[in-house]
Each structure stands twice: as C-alpha cells, then as structure tokens.
Amino acid sequence: IAEALMLRSTQNPSIEIDVSTTSEPLQVAITAGGIAMNAIDKRNNDKDDTSEKFTMEESQVVSGRVVGVVMRMRELEELLVG
C-alpha cells in the first residue's frame, strides 16, 4: 500500500494507480496486483531468516487486500480528509 501511495504521489500519468476518467478500473487493479506481488516476492526473497515466507494462500489474501485498498484509495482519502 505504501508503494502505491508513493506512485500515486508522483502523479505520473503513465502509472495507472488511481481510478479516474483516464484510467480503467481493470488496469488499476492489474497495476495494484503487480505492486502487491513485487512486495511479496521481495519479502519472500529477503535474506532475513526471522520471518517465514508467505504461503500461496497468504500471498493471495495480501494481494487481494492491497488491490481492494488501492481500488478504493480515493474514497478512503475522502473519508480521512473529509
């Protein structure tokens, strides 16, 4: 989620991380899924032995939650700011 927020803050139009009139929801979901999988892969490949690798089920749950939050990011932002 932090990575998605950082990408969103750059306001780079080539990175579709926010549902808008120019970005299709499916493309945003695909981008968010890619961000989540990169973070999971990084954690699983980390040389630190203090944490266990995610199982496939855990990876799917984490990815789904990241996608869900990113898809609702504008709505959540309005709730927090408003």
Short mmCIF file of C-alpha atoms in Angstrom, two decimals:
data_model
loop_
_atom_site.label_atom_id
_atom_site.label_comp_id
_atom_site.label_asym_id
_atom_site.label_seq_id
_atom_site.Cartn_x
_atom_site.Cartn_y
_atom_site.Cartn_z
CA ILE A 1 0.00 0.00 0.00
CA ALA A 2 2.90 2.31 0.79
CA GLU A 3 4.35 1.69 -2.67
CA ALA A 4 1.00 2.50 -4.29
CA LEU A 5 0.77 5.73 -2.30
CA MET A 6 4.28 6.70 -3.36
CA LEU A 7 3.49 6.00 -7.01
CA ARG A 8 0.24 7.94 -6.73
CA SER A 9 2.05 10.94 -5.23
CA THR A 10 4.32 11.21 -8.27
CA GLN A 11 1.24 11.98 -10.41
CA ASN A 12 2.90 10.25 -13.35
CA PRO A 13 0.17 9.78 -15.99
CA SER A 14 1.84 6.62 -17.35
CA ILE A 15 1.34 4.84 -13.99
CA GLU A 16 -2.32 3.92 -13.66
CA ILE A 17 -2.70 3.71 -9.88
CA ASP A 18 -5.86 5.76 -9.41
CA VAL A 19 -9.30 5.12 -10.91
CA SER A 20 -10.20 8.22 -12.91
CA THR A 21 -11.71 9.27 -16.21
CA THR A 22 -8.48 8.31 -17.98
CA SER A 23 -7.70 5.08 -16.10
CA GLU A 24 -9.86 1.98 -16.36
CA PRO A 25 -10.56 0.15 -13.08
CA LEU A 26 -9.22 -3.11 -14.51
CA GLN A 27 -5.87 -1.50 -15.39
CA VAL A 28 -5.61 -0.02 -11.89
CA ALA A 29 -6.35 -3.46 -10.40
CA ILE A 30 -3.66 -5.05 -12.57
CA THR A 31 -1.14 -2.38 -11.52
CA ALA A 32 -2.06 -2.82 -7.84
CA GLY A 33 -1.74 -6.60 -8.15
CA GLY A 34 1.72 -6.19 -9.66
CA ILE A 35 2.78 -3.90 -6.81
CA ALA A 36 1.49 -6.43 -4.26
CA MET A 37 3.24 -9.36 -5.92
CA ASN A 38 6.53 -7.45 -6.13
CA ALA A 39 6.33 -6.68 -2.40
CA ILE A 40 5.53 -10.32 -1.59
CA ASP A 41 8.38 -11.59 -3.78
CA LYS A 42 10.76 -9.12 -2.14
CA ARG A 43 9.69 -10.30 1.32
CA ASN A 44 9.98 -13.97 0.35
CA ASN A 45 13.43 -13.47 -1.16
CA ASP A 46 14.67 -11.43 1.79
CA LYS A 47 17.77 -12.96 3.35
CA ASP A 48 16.43 -12.27 6.86
CA ASP A 49 15.62 -15.63 8.45
CA THR A 50 13.48 -14.14 11.22
CA SER A 51 10.31 -14.20 9.11
CA GLU A 52 8.75 -17.11 7.29
CA LYS A 53 7.83 -16.98 3.64
CA PHE A 54 4.19 -16.44 2.78
CA THR A 55 2.23 -19.49 1.70
CA MET A 56 0.31 -19.28 -1.58
CA GLU A 57 -2.91 -18.65 0.33
CA GLU A 58 -1.35 -15.87 2.40
CA SER A 59 0.06 -14.28 -0.75
CA GLN A 60 -3.37 -14.30 -2.36
CA VAL A 61 -5.00 -12.75 0.70
CA VAL A 62 -2.40 -9.99 0.94
CA SER A 63 -2.63 -9.28 -2.79
CA GLY A 64 -6.41 -9.14 -2.66
CA ARG A 65 -6.39 -6.72 0.23
CA VAL A 66 -3.82 -4.46 -1.41
CA VAL A 67 -5.87 -4.40 -4.62
CA GLY A 68 -9.02 -3.64 -2.61
CA VAL A 69 -7.42 -0.72 -0.81
CA VAL A 70 -5.86 0.72 -3.97
CA MET A 71 -9.16 0.47 -5.83
CA ARG A 72 -10.87 2.43 -3.04
CA MET A 73 -7.98 4.81 -2.37
CA ARG A 74 -9.79 7.97 -3.50
CA GLU A 75 -12.88 7.06 -1.44
CA LEU A 76 -10.76 6.27 1.61
CA GLU A 77 -8.86 9.52 1.19
CA GLU A 78 -12.15 11.46 1.14
CA LEU A 79 -13.24 9.71 4.35
CA LEU A 80 -9.97 10.57 6.10
CA VAL A 81 -9.75 14.16 4.89
CA GLY A 82 -13.48 14.98 4.98
#
